Short mmCIF file of N, CA and C and ligand atoms in Angstrom, two decimals:
data_model
loop_
_atom_site.label_atom_id
_atom_site.label_comp_id
_atom_site.label_asym_id
_atom_site.label_seq_id
_atom_site.Cartn_x
_atom_site.Cartn_y
_atom_site.Cartn_z
N MET P 1 0.85 -1.19 0.00
CA MET P 1 0.00 0.00 0.00
C MET P 1 0.89 1.24 0.00
N SER P 2 1.26 1.65 -1.20
CA SER P 2 2.03 2.90 -1.25
C SER P 2 1.73 3.59 -2.55
N GLY P 3 1.83 4.93 -2.52
CA GLY P 3 1.64 5.72 -3.73
C GLY P 3 0.20 6.03 -4.02
N THR P 4 -0.79 5.29 -3.40
CA THR P 4 -2.18 5.58 -3.72
C THR P 4 -2.92 6.27 -2.57
N ALA P 5 -2.19 6.50 -1.45
CA ALA P 5 -2.88 7.12 -0.31
C ALA P 5 -3.33 8.53 -0.67
N ILE P 6 -4.52 8.85 -0.21
CA ILE P 6 -5.04 10.21 -0.47
C ILE P 6 -4.32 11.18 0.47
N PRO P 7 -3.76 12.26 -0.05
CA PRO P 7 -3.06 13.20 0.85
C PRO P 7 -4.05 13.81 1.84
N PRO P 8 -3.60 14.00 3.08
CA PRO P 8 -4.50 14.61 4.07
C PRO P 8 -4.95 15.99 3.60
N ASN P 9 -6.24 16.26 3.83
CA ASN P 9 -6.83 17.51 3.34
C ASN P 9 -6.53 18.64 4.32
N ASP P 10 -5.39 19.30 4.12
CA ASP P 10 -4.92 20.29 5.08
C ASP P 10 -5.77 21.56 5.13
N ASP P 11 -6.40 21.90 3.99
CA ASP P 11 -7.10 23.19 3.98
C ASP P 11 -8.60 23.06 4.22
N SER P 12 -9.05 21.90 4.77
CA SER P 12 -10.49 21.77 5.00
C SER P 12 -10.95 22.74 6.10
N ALA P 13 -10.11 22.89 7.14
CA ALA P 13 -10.48 23.82 8.22
C ALA P 13 -10.59 25.24 7.69
N GLU P 14 -9.67 25.59 6.81
CA GLU P 14 -9.69 26.94 6.25
C GLU P 14 -10.95 27.17 5.42
N ARG P 15 -11.31 26.09 4.70
CA ARG P 15 -12.51 26.24 3.86
C ARG P 15 -13.75 26.46 4.72
N ILE P 16 -13.83 25.69 5.81
CA ILE P 16 -15.00 25.84 6.70
C ILE P 16 -15.03 27.23 7.30
N GLU P 17 -13.86 27.71 7.69
CA GLU P 17 -13.82 29.07 8.27
C GLU P 17 -14.25 30.11 7.25
N ARG P 18 -13.77 29.92 6.01
CA ARG P 18 -14.13 30.89 4.98
C ARG P 18 -15.64 30.88 4.75
N ARG P 19 -16.23 29.66 4.80
CA ARG P 19 -17.68 29.54 4.58
C ARG P 19 -18.44 30.27 5.70
N TRP P 20 -18.00 30.09 6.95
CA TRP P 20 -18.69 30.77 8.05
C TRP P 20 -18.49 32.28 7.99
N ALA P 21 -17.31 32.71 7.53
CA ALA P 21 -17.07 34.15 7.39
C ALA P 21 -18.03 34.72 6.35
N MET P 22 -18.28 33.94 5.28
CA MET P 22 -19.21 34.41 4.26
C MET P 22 -20.63 34.50 4.82
N VAL P 23 -20.99 33.52 5.65
CA VAL P 23 -22.32 33.56 6.28
C VAL P 23 -22.45 34.81 7.14
N ALA P 24 -21.40 35.10 7.92
CA ALA P 24 -21.44 36.28 8.80
C ALA P 24 -21.57 37.56 7.98
N VAL P 25 -20.80 37.65 6.89
CA VAL P 25 -20.88 38.83 6.03
C VAL P 25 -22.28 38.92 5.41
N ALA P 26 -22.83 37.77 5.00
CA ALA P 26 -24.17 37.77 4.40
C ALA P 26 -25.20 38.29 5.39
N ILE P 27 -25.08 37.88 6.68
CA ILE P 27 -26.04 38.34 7.68
C ILE P 27 -25.95 39.86 7.83
N VAL P 28 -24.72 40.39 7.86
CA VAL P 28 -24.56 41.85 7.98
C VAL P 28 -25.17 42.55 6.77
N VAL P 29 -24.91 41.99 5.56
CA VAL P 29 -25.44 42.61 4.34
C VAL P 29 -26.98 42.60 4.39
N ILE P 30 -27.57 41.47 4.78
CA ILE P 30 -29.04 41.38 4.85
C ILE P 30 -29.58 42.42 5.82
N MET P 31 -28.92 42.57 6.99
CA MET P 31 -29.41 43.54 7.97
C MET P 31 -29.29 44.96 7.47
N VAL P 32 -28.19 45.28 6.78
CA VAL P 32 -28.03 46.63 6.23
C VAL P 32 -29.12 46.90 5.20
N VAL P 33 -29.37 45.91 4.33
CA VAL P 33 -30.41 46.07 3.31
C VAL P 33 -31.77 46.28 3.98
N MET P 34 -32.05 45.49 5.03
CA MET P 34 -33.33 45.65 5.74
C MET P 34 -33.46 47.04 6.35
N ALA P 35 -32.36 47.54 6.95
CA ALA P 35 -32.39 48.87 7.56
C ALA P 35 -32.61 49.95 6.51
N VAL P 36 -31.95 49.80 5.36
CA VAL P 36 -32.09 50.80 4.30
C VAL P 36 -33.52 50.77 3.76
N ILE P 37 -34.04 49.58 3.48
CA ILE P 37 -35.41 49.48 2.95
C ILE P 37 -36.40 50.05 3.96
N GLY P 38 -36.22 49.68 5.25
CA GLY P 38 -37.12 50.18 6.29
C GLY P 38 -37.08 51.69 6.38
N GLY P 39 -35.86 52.27 6.36
CA GLY P 39 -35.71 53.71 6.48
C GLY P 39 -36.29 54.44 5.29
N VAL P 40 -36.00 53.96 4.09
CA VAL P 40 -36.50 54.61 2.88
C VAL P 40 -38.03 54.51 2.84
N HIS P 41 -38.55 53.33 3.17
CA HIS P 41 -40.00 53.13 3.16
C HIS P 41 -40.68 54.12 4.11
N GLN P 42 -40.12 54.25 5.32
CA GLN P 42 -40.72 55.16 6.29
C GLN P 42 -40.63 56.61 5.83
N ALA P 43 -39.51 56.94 5.15
CA ALA P 43 -39.32 58.31 4.70
C ALA P 43 -40.28 58.68 3.58
N VAL P 44 -40.54 57.72 2.68
CA VAL P 44 -41.39 58.05 1.54
C VAL P 44 -42.87 57.82 1.85
N MET P 45 -43.16 57.04 2.89
CA MET P 45 -44.56 56.81 3.26
C MET P 45 -44.77 57.17 4.72
N PRO P 46 -44.96 58.45 5.01
CA PRO P 46 -45.14 58.87 6.39
C PRO P 46 -46.40 58.24 7.00
N GLN P 47 -46.47 58.29 8.32
CA GLN P 47 -47.62 57.70 9.02
C GLN P 47 -48.92 58.22 8.43
N SER P 48 -49.94 57.34 8.46
CA SER P 48 -51.19 57.68 7.79
C SER P 48 -51.84 58.92 8.41
N HIS P 49 -51.70 59.08 9.72
CA HIS P 49 -52.22 60.31 10.30
C HIS P 49 -51.34 60.75 11.46
N VAL P 50 -50.91 61.98 11.38
CA VAL P 50 -50.14 62.58 12.46
C VAL P 50 -51.04 63.62 13.10
N GLU P 51 -51.32 63.45 14.38
CA GLU P 51 -52.21 64.39 15.06
C GLU P 51 -51.39 65.42 15.79
N THR P 52 -51.82 66.64 15.69
CA THR P 52 -51.07 67.72 16.32
C THR P 52 -51.92 68.41 17.39
N ALA P 53 -51.24 69.06 18.32
CA ALA P 53 -51.91 69.83 19.38
C ALA P 53 -50.97 70.98 19.73
N ASP P 54 -51.46 72.20 19.64
CA ASP P 54 -50.62 73.36 19.93
C ASP P 54 -50.29 73.40 21.43
N PRO P 55 -49.02 73.21 21.80
CA PRO P 55 -48.69 73.14 23.22
C PRO P 55 -48.98 74.43 23.98
N ARG P 56 -49.06 75.56 23.27
CA ARG P 56 -49.32 76.83 23.97
C ARG P 56 -50.80 77.03 24.29
N ARG P 57 -51.67 76.20 23.67
CA ARG P 57 -53.10 76.44 23.83
C ARG P 57 -53.84 75.24 24.43
N LEU P 58 -53.06 74.27 24.98
CA LEU P 58 -53.71 73.06 25.51
C LEU P 58 -54.73 73.39 26.59
N HIS P 59 -54.41 74.39 27.43
CA HIS P 59 -55.26 74.70 28.58
C HIS P 59 -56.44 75.59 28.20
N LEU P 60 -56.48 76.03 26.95
CA LEU P 60 -57.51 76.99 26.57
C LEU P 60 -58.73 76.34 25.94
N GLY P 61 -58.56 75.11 25.45
CA GLY P 61 -59.70 74.46 24.82
C GLY P 61 -59.26 73.23 24.08
N GLY P 62 -60.23 72.49 23.58
CA GLY P 62 -59.91 71.30 22.81
C GLY P 62 -59.74 70.06 23.68
N GLU P 63 -59.19 69.05 23.05
CA GLU P 63 -59.12 67.73 23.67
C GLU P 63 -58.39 67.70 25.01
N PHE P 64 -57.35 68.52 25.17
CA PHE P 64 -56.50 68.41 26.35
C PHE P 64 -56.77 69.50 27.38
N ILE P 65 -57.97 70.11 27.31
CA ILE P 65 -58.34 71.07 28.36
C ILE P 65 -58.48 70.27 29.66
N GLU P 66 -58.22 70.92 30.79
CA GLU P 66 -58.09 70.19 32.06
C GLU P 66 -59.31 69.32 32.37
N SER P 67 -60.51 69.82 32.08
CA SER P 67 -61.72 69.07 32.43
C SER P 67 -61.89 67.83 31.56
N ASN P 68 -61.07 67.70 30.51
CA ASN P 68 -61.19 66.56 29.61
C ASN P 68 -60.09 65.51 29.86
N LEU P 69 -59.23 65.78 30.86
CA LEU P 69 -58.14 64.84 31.14
C LEU P 69 -58.63 63.72 32.06
N GLY P 70 -57.95 62.59 31.99
CA GLY P 70 -58.35 61.44 32.80
C GLY P 70 -58.92 60.34 31.91
N SER P 71 -59.62 59.40 32.54
CA SER P 71 -60.12 58.22 31.82
C SER P 71 -61.60 58.36 31.54
N THR P 72 -61.99 57.92 30.35
CA THR P 72 -63.40 57.97 29.99
C THR P 72 -63.77 56.71 29.21
N VAL P 73 -65.02 56.26 29.39
CA VAL P 73 -65.49 55.05 28.71
C VAL P 73 -66.09 55.45 27.37
N GLU P 74 -65.64 54.80 26.32
CA GLU P 74 -66.17 55.07 24.98
C GLU P 74 -67.43 54.24 24.75
N PRO P 75 -68.24 54.61 23.74
CA PRO P 75 -69.47 53.85 23.48
C PRO P 75 -69.23 52.36 23.24
N ASP P 76 -68.06 51.99 22.71
CA ASP P 76 -67.79 50.58 22.43
C ASP P 76 -67.24 49.83 23.65
N GLY P 77 -67.18 50.51 24.80
CA GLY P 77 -66.73 49.84 26.01
C GLY P 77 -65.24 49.98 26.27
N SER P 78 -64.50 50.44 25.28
CA SER P 78 -63.07 50.66 25.51
C SER P 78 -62.89 51.93 26.33
N VAL P 79 -61.66 52.14 26.78
CA VAL P 79 -61.41 53.30 27.63
C VAL P 79 -60.35 54.18 26.99
N THR P 80 -60.56 55.48 27.04
CA THR P 80 -59.56 56.43 26.56
C THR P 80 -59.01 57.22 27.74
N VAL P 81 -57.70 57.30 27.81
CA VAL P 81 -57.04 58.09 28.85
C VAL P 81 -56.35 59.26 28.19
N ARG P 82 -56.68 60.47 28.64
CA ARG P 82 -55.98 61.65 28.12
C ARG P 82 -55.14 62.25 29.24
N ALA P 83 -53.89 62.56 28.92
CA ALA P 83 -53.02 63.13 29.93
C ALA P 83 -51.97 64.02 29.27
N ILE P 84 -51.42 64.92 30.07
CA ILE P 84 -50.40 65.86 29.60
C ILE P 84 -49.14 65.66 30.43
N GLY P 85 -48.00 65.76 29.79
CA GLY P 85 -46.73 65.82 30.52
C GLY P 85 -46.22 67.24 30.45
N GLN P 86 -45.73 67.75 31.57
CA GLN P 86 -45.10 69.07 31.58
C GLN P 86 -44.03 69.06 32.66
N GLN P 87 -43.09 70.01 32.57
CA GLN P 87 -42.04 70.09 33.58
C GLN P 87 -42.68 70.43 34.93
N TYR P 88 -42.69 69.60 35.98
CA TYR P 88 -42.15 68.24 36.01
C TYR P 88 -43.20 67.32 36.59
N SER P 89 -44.30 67.16 35.87
CA SER P 89 -45.36 66.29 36.37
C SER P 89 -46.24 65.85 35.21
N PHE P 90 -47.07 64.87 35.51
CA PHE P 90 -48.11 64.48 34.56
C PHE P 90 -49.45 64.93 35.13
N THR P 91 -50.37 65.28 34.25
CA THR P 91 -51.73 65.61 34.67
C THR P 91 -52.69 64.72 33.91
N PRO P 92 -53.48 63.90 34.60
CA PRO P 92 -53.49 63.68 36.06
C PRO P 92 -52.27 62.87 36.50
N ASP P 93 -51.89 63.02 37.79
CA ASP P 93 -50.70 62.31 38.24
C ASP P 93 -51.03 60.95 38.83
N CYS P 94 -52.31 60.57 38.76
CA CYS P 94 -52.69 59.18 39.08
C CYS P 94 -53.76 58.78 38.08
N ILE P 95 -53.42 57.82 37.25
CA ILE P 95 -54.31 57.42 36.15
C ILE P 95 -55.05 56.15 36.54
N LEU P 96 -56.34 56.14 36.29
CA LEU P 96 -57.18 55.00 36.66
C LEU P 96 -57.63 54.30 35.38
N ALA P 97 -57.49 52.98 35.35
CA ALA P 97 -57.92 52.23 34.17
C ALA P 97 -58.40 50.85 34.60
N PRO P 98 -59.33 50.27 33.85
CA PRO P 98 -59.84 48.95 34.20
C PRO P 98 -58.97 47.84 33.61
N ALA P 99 -59.00 46.69 34.25
CA ALA P 99 -58.30 45.52 33.70
C ALA P 99 -59.20 44.86 32.65
N GLY P 100 -58.56 44.27 31.64
CA GLY P 100 -59.29 43.41 30.71
C GLY P 100 -59.97 44.09 29.54
N VAL P 101 -59.88 45.39 29.41
CA VAL P 101 -60.47 46.05 28.24
C VAL P 101 -59.38 46.90 27.57
N PRO P 102 -59.53 47.16 26.27
CA PRO P 102 -58.52 48.00 25.60
C PRO P 102 -58.53 49.42 26.16
N VAL P 103 -57.35 49.90 26.46
CA VAL P 103 -57.19 51.26 26.99
C VAL P 103 -56.30 52.03 26.02
N THR P 104 -56.85 53.11 25.48
CA THR P 104 -56.07 53.93 24.55
C THR P 104 -55.58 55.18 25.27
N PHE P 105 -54.28 55.35 25.25
CA PHE P 105 -53.70 56.55 25.85
C PHE P 105 -53.52 57.60 24.76
N ARG P 106 -53.98 58.82 25.05
CA ARG P 106 -53.73 59.96 24.16
C ARG P 106 -53.02 61.01 25.01
N MET P 107 -51.77 61.25 24.63
CA MET P 107 -50.92 62.07 25.48
C MET P 107 -50.22 63.13 24.64
N THR P 108 -49.87 64.22 25.30
CA THR P 108 -49.04 65.21 24.63
C THR P 108 -48.23 65.96 25.68
N SER P 109 -47.35 66.82 25.22
CA SER P 109 -46.51 67.59 26.13
C SER P 109 -46.87 69.06 26.03
N ALA P 110 -46.79 69.75 27.17
CA ALA P 110 -47.09 71.18 27.17
C ALA P 110 -45.83 72.02 27.01
N ASP P 111 -44.66 71.38 27.06
CA ASP P 111 -43.44 72.19 26.95
C ASP P 111 -42.32 71.49 26.16
N VAL P 112 -41.56 70.63 26.83
CA VAL P 112 -40.42 69.99 26.16
C VAL P 112 -40.73 68.50 25.95
N ILE P 113 -39.77 67.77 25.42
CA ILE P 113 -39.98 66.34 25.19
C ILE P 113 -39.90 65.59 26.52
N HIS P 114 -40.92 64.79 26.78
CA HIS P 114 -40.94 63.92 27.96
C HIS P 114 -41.06 62.47 27.50
N GLY P 115 -40.76 61.56 28.42
CA GLY P 115 -40.94 60.14 28.13
C GLY P 115 -42.16 59.62 28.86
N PHE P 116 -42.80 58.63 28.27
CA PHE P 116 -44.01 58.05 28.89
C PHE P 116 -43.87 56.54 28.83
N LEU P 117 -43.72 55.92 29.98
CA LEU P 117 -43.72 54.46 30.02
C LEU P 117 -44.47 54.01 31.25
N ILE P 118 -45.01 52.80 31.18
CA ILE P 118 -45.70 52.22 32.33
C ILE P 118 -44.98 50.93 32.68
N THR P 119 -44.58 50.83 33.94
CA THR P 119 -43.79 49.67 34.37
C THR P 119 -44.60 48.38 34.21
N ASP P 120 -43.91 47.30 33.96
CA ASP P 120 -44.49 45.96 33.77
C ASP P 120 -45.34 45.86 32.50
N THR P 121 -45.19 46.81 31.58
CA THR P 121 -45.89 46.74 30.29
C THR P 121 -44.87 47.10 29.21
N ASN P 122 -45.27 46.96 27.94
CA ASN P 122 -44.37 47.41 26.88
C ASN P 122 -44.77 48.79 26.36
N ILE P 123 -45.55 49.51 27.17
CA ILE P 123 -45.92 50.88 26.80
C ILE P 123 -44.70 51.77 26.99
N ASN P 124 -44.30 52.44 25.92
CA ASN P 124 -43.10 53.26 25.98
C ASN P 124 -43.12 54.21 24.80
N LEU P 125 -43.42 55.48 25.09
CA LEU P 125 -43.53 56.48 24.02
C LEU P 125 -42.78 57.74 24.41
N MET P 126 -42.61 58.62 23.44
CA MET P 126 -42.11 59.96 23.73
C MET P 126 -43.31 60.90 23.64
N LEU P 127 -43.32 61.90 24.52
CA LEU P 127 -44.33 62.95 24.41
C LEU P 127 -43.63 64.17 23.82
N VAL P 128 -43.99 64.48 22.59
CA VAL P 128 -43.31 65.55 21.87
C VAL P 128 -44.26 66.74 21.78
N PRO P 129 -43.82 67.93 22.22
CA PRO P 129 -44.72 69.09 22.15
C PRO P 129 -45.17 69.31 20.70
N GLY P 130 -46.47 69.54 20.53
CA GLY P 130 -47.00 69.76 19.19
C GLY P 130 -47.67 68.54 18.60
N TYR P 131 -47.38 67.37 19.16
CA TYR P 131 -47.92 66.12 18.60
C TYR P 131 -48.65 65.31 19.67
N ILE P 132 -49.61 64.50 19.21
CA ILE P 132 -50.35 63.63 20.12
C ILE P 132 -49.79 62.22 19.97
N SER P 133 -49.36 61.65 21.09
CA SER P 133 -48.86 60.27 21.09
C SER P 133 -49.99 59.35 21.54
N THR P 134 -50.24 58.28 20.78
CA THR P 134 -51.30 57.36 21.17
C THR P 134 -50.77 55.93 21.20
N ILE P 135 -51.32 55.18 22.13
CA ILE P 135 -51.00 53.75 22.19
C ILE P 135 -52.18 53.06 22.86
N THR P 136 -52.51 51.88 22.36
CA THR P 136 -53.60 51.10 22.96
C THR P 136 -53.01 49.87 23.61
N ALA P 137 -53.46 49.60 24.82
CA ALA P 137 -52.94 48.45 25.56
C ALA P 137 -54.09 47.81 26.34
N ARG P 138 -53.82 46.63 26.86
CA ARG P 138 -54.81 45.97 27.70
C ARG P 138 -54.06 45.47 28.95
N PHE P 139 -54.57 45.82 30.10
CA PHE P 139 -53.96 45.38 31.35
C PHE P 139 -54.67 44.11 31.81
N ASP P 140 -53.91 43.04 32.00
CA ASP P 140 -54.52 41.76 32.34
C ASP P 140 -54.98 41.69 33.79
N THR P 141 -54.18 42.26 34.68
CA THR P 141 -54.50 42.10 36.10
C THR P 141 -54.54 43.46 36.79
N PRO P 142 -55.41 43.59 37.81
CA PRO P 142 -55.42 44.82 38.60
C PRO P 142 -54.09 44.98 39.34
N GLY P 143 -53.80 46.20 39.70
CA GLY P 143 -52.56 46.45 40.43
C GLY P 143 -52.08 47.86 40.16
N GLU P 144 -51.02 48.23 40.87
CA GLU P 144 -50.51 49.58 40.69
C GLU P 144 -49.20 49.55 39.92
N ARG P 145 -49.11 50.38 38.90
CA ARG P 145 -47.88 50.52 38.13
C ARG P 145 -47.37 51.94 38.28
N HIS P 146 -46.13 52.12 37.90
CA HIS P 146 -45.56 53.45 37.94
C HIS P 146 -45.36 53.98 36.52
N MET P 147 -45.36 55.27 36.42
CA MET P 147 -45.26 55.92 35.11
C MET P 147 -44.20 57.02 35.19
N PRO P 148 -42.93 56.63 35.14
CA PRO P 148 -41.87 57.64 35.23
C PRO P 148 -41.58 58.30 33.88
N CYS P 149 -41.22 59.57 33.91
CA CYS P 149 -40.70 60.22 32.71
C CYS P 149 -39.32 59.64 32.46
N HIS P 150 -39.08 59.17 31.23
CA HIS P 150 -37.79 58.54 30.98
C HIS P 150 -36.96 59.30 29.96
N GLU P 151 -37.29 60.58 29.78
CA GLU P 151 -36.48 61.40 28.88
C GLU P 151 -36.03 62.61 29.68
N PHE P 152 -34.72 62.84 29.72
CA PHE P 152 -34.23 63.96 30.53
C PHE P 152 -34.87 65.27 30.05
N CYS P 153 -35.58 65.95 30.96
CA CYS P 153 -36.35 67.11 30.55
C CYS P 153 -36.03 68.35 31.38
N GLY P 154 -35.00 68.26 32.21
CA GLY P 154 -34.64 69.43 33.00
C GLY P 154 -34.26 69.02 34.41
N VAL P 155 -34.02 70.02 35.26
CA VAL P 155 -33.49 69.71 36.60
C VAL P 155 -34.46 68.87 37.43
N GLY P 156 -35.75 68.96 37.15
CA GLY P 156 -36.72 68.21 37.95
C GLY P 156 -37.10 66.87 37.35
N HIS P 157 -36.36 66.46 36.32
CA HIS P 157 -36.72 65.23 35.58
C HIS P 157 -36.93 64.02 36.48
N GLU P 158 -35.99 63.80 37.43
CA GLU P 158 -36.07 62.56 38.19
C GLU P 158 -37.26 62.54 39.14
N GLY P 159 -37.88 63.69 39.37
CA GLY P 159 -39.06 63.71 40.23
C GLY P 159 -40.35 63.67 39.44
N MET P 160 -40.24 63.48 38.12
CA MET P 160 -41.43 63.51 37.27
C MET P 160 -41.95 62.10 37.04
N TRP P 161 -42.99 61.76 37.73
CA TRP P 161 -43.58 60.43 37.53
C TRP P 161 -45.02 60.46 38.02
N ALA P 162 -45.78 59.48 37.58
CA ALA P 162 -47.18 59.38 37.98
C ALA P 162 -47.47 57.92 38.34
N ARG P 163 -48.64 57.70 38.90
CA ARG P 163 -49.05 56.33 39.21
C ARG P 163 -50.16 55.92 38.25
N VAL P 164 -50.24 54.61 38.00
CA VAL P 164 -51.32 54.06 37.18
C VAL P 164 -51.98 52.97 38.01
N LYS P 165 -53.25 53.16 38.32
CA LYS P 165 -53.98 52.18 39.11
C LYS P 165 -54.91 51.39 38.20
N ILE P 166 -54.68 50.09 38.12
CA ILE P 166 -55.55 49.23 37.33
C ILE P 166 -56.51 48.56 38.29
N ILE P 167 -57.80 48.75 38.06
CA ILE P 167 -58.80 48.18 38.96
C ILE P 167 -59.74 47.27 38.19
N ASP P 168 -60.54 46.53 38.95
CA ASP P 168 -61.54 45.63 38.38
C ASP P 168 -62.46 46.39 37.43
N LYS P 169 -62.83 45.75 36.31
CA LYS P 169 -63.70 46.43 35.35
C LYS P 169 -65.04 46.83 35.97
N ALA P 170 -65.61 45.93 36.80
CA ALA P 170 -66.91 46.22 37.40
C ALA P 170 -66.83 47.46 38.28
N GLU P 171 -65.74 47.55 39.05
CA GLU P 171 -65.57 48.70 39.94
C GLU P 171 -65.38 49.98 39.12
N PHE P 172 -64.62 49.86 38.03
CA PHE P 172 -64.38 51.01 37.16
C PHE P 172 -65.70 51.48 36.55
N ASP P 173 -66.50 50.53 36.06
CA ASP P 173 -67.79 50.89 35.45
C ASP P 173 -68.71 51.58 36.46
N ARG P 174 -68.68 51.08 37.71
CA ARG P 174 -69.49 51.71 38.75
C ARG P 174 -69.08 53.16 38.94
N MET P 175 -67.76 53.39 39.00
CA MET P 175 -67.27 54.75 39.20
C MET P 175 -67.56 55.63 37.98
N ALA P 176 -67.49 55.01 36.79
CA ALA P 176 -67.68 55.78 35.56
C ALA P 176 -69.14 56.16 35.34
N ALA P 177 -70.05 55.46 36.05
CA ALA P 177 -71.47 55.68 35.80
C ALA P 177 -71.90 57.11 36.13
N ASP P 178 -71.29 57.72 37.16
CA ASP P 178 -71.74 59.05 37.54
C ASP P 178 -70.66 60.12 37.37
N ARG P 179 -69.59 59.76 36.64
CA ARG P 179 -68.57 60.79 36.39
C ARG P 179 -68.10 60.71 34.95
N ARG P 180 -67.88 61.88 34.37
CA ARG P 180 -67.50 61.94 32.96
C ARG P 180 -66.04 61.55 32.78
N ARG P 181 -65.19 61.96 33.71
CA ARG P 181 -63.75 61.67 33.62
C ARG P 181 -63.29 61.10 34.95
N LEU P 182 -62.47 60.05 34.87
CA LEU P 182 -62.01 59.42 36.10
C LEU P 182 -60.50 59.57 36.25
N SER P 183 -60.06 59.68 37.49
CA SER P 183 -58.63 59.57 37.80
C SER P 183 -58.56 59.15 39.26
N CYS P 184 -57.36 58.86 39.75
CA CYS P 184 -57.24 58.51 41.16
C CYS P 184 -56.44 59.57 41.90
N VAL P 185 -56.48 60.80 41.37
CA VAL P 185 -55.82 61.91 42.06
C VAL P 185 -56.60 62.21 43.33
N GLU P 186 -55.87 62.30 44.46
CA GLU P 186 -56.59 62.54 45.72
C GLU P 186 -56.69 64.03 46.02
CU1 CUA V 1 -40.18 64.86 31.93
CU2 CUA V 1 -38.10 63.86 32.26
#
């Protein structure tokens, strides 16, 4: 047995490495292409509706006048919460919502950019002066969550937060029966 042995394949490891390097480069290329397509698509097709609210006139009338803030039951049984962020608080600073039904938040800022998030949920938006931020969520269980401002907005930023109280739907409906707007501000 001589002369016919197959020479050991010394460059097989190199070939495998080169193949994996190509896979890694391909993944990067795919991600860059996805980012470019996503960015271009968003730039050429803006959101279907951008709602605006003049931050200088929120308190004078319209949707965000003080008497219209808080939680309200819509004809379809869902709940709408309207609130304002301003340096350095939210109004109302205790938001009441029922568990188990869709809750739509409509928020805006009266001055600078604030952050709006509710702990233990994936609710996380920016409140930009001039624009209305909306998000719909459903809270599964009653309980108290916190709502800290998460965008640095000035010296009082770290003290800017509100509470969100999620209560039983039946209890919420009872309270909503004789009041137009609900909150848990004491
Ligand atoms: Cu408002 Cu930070």
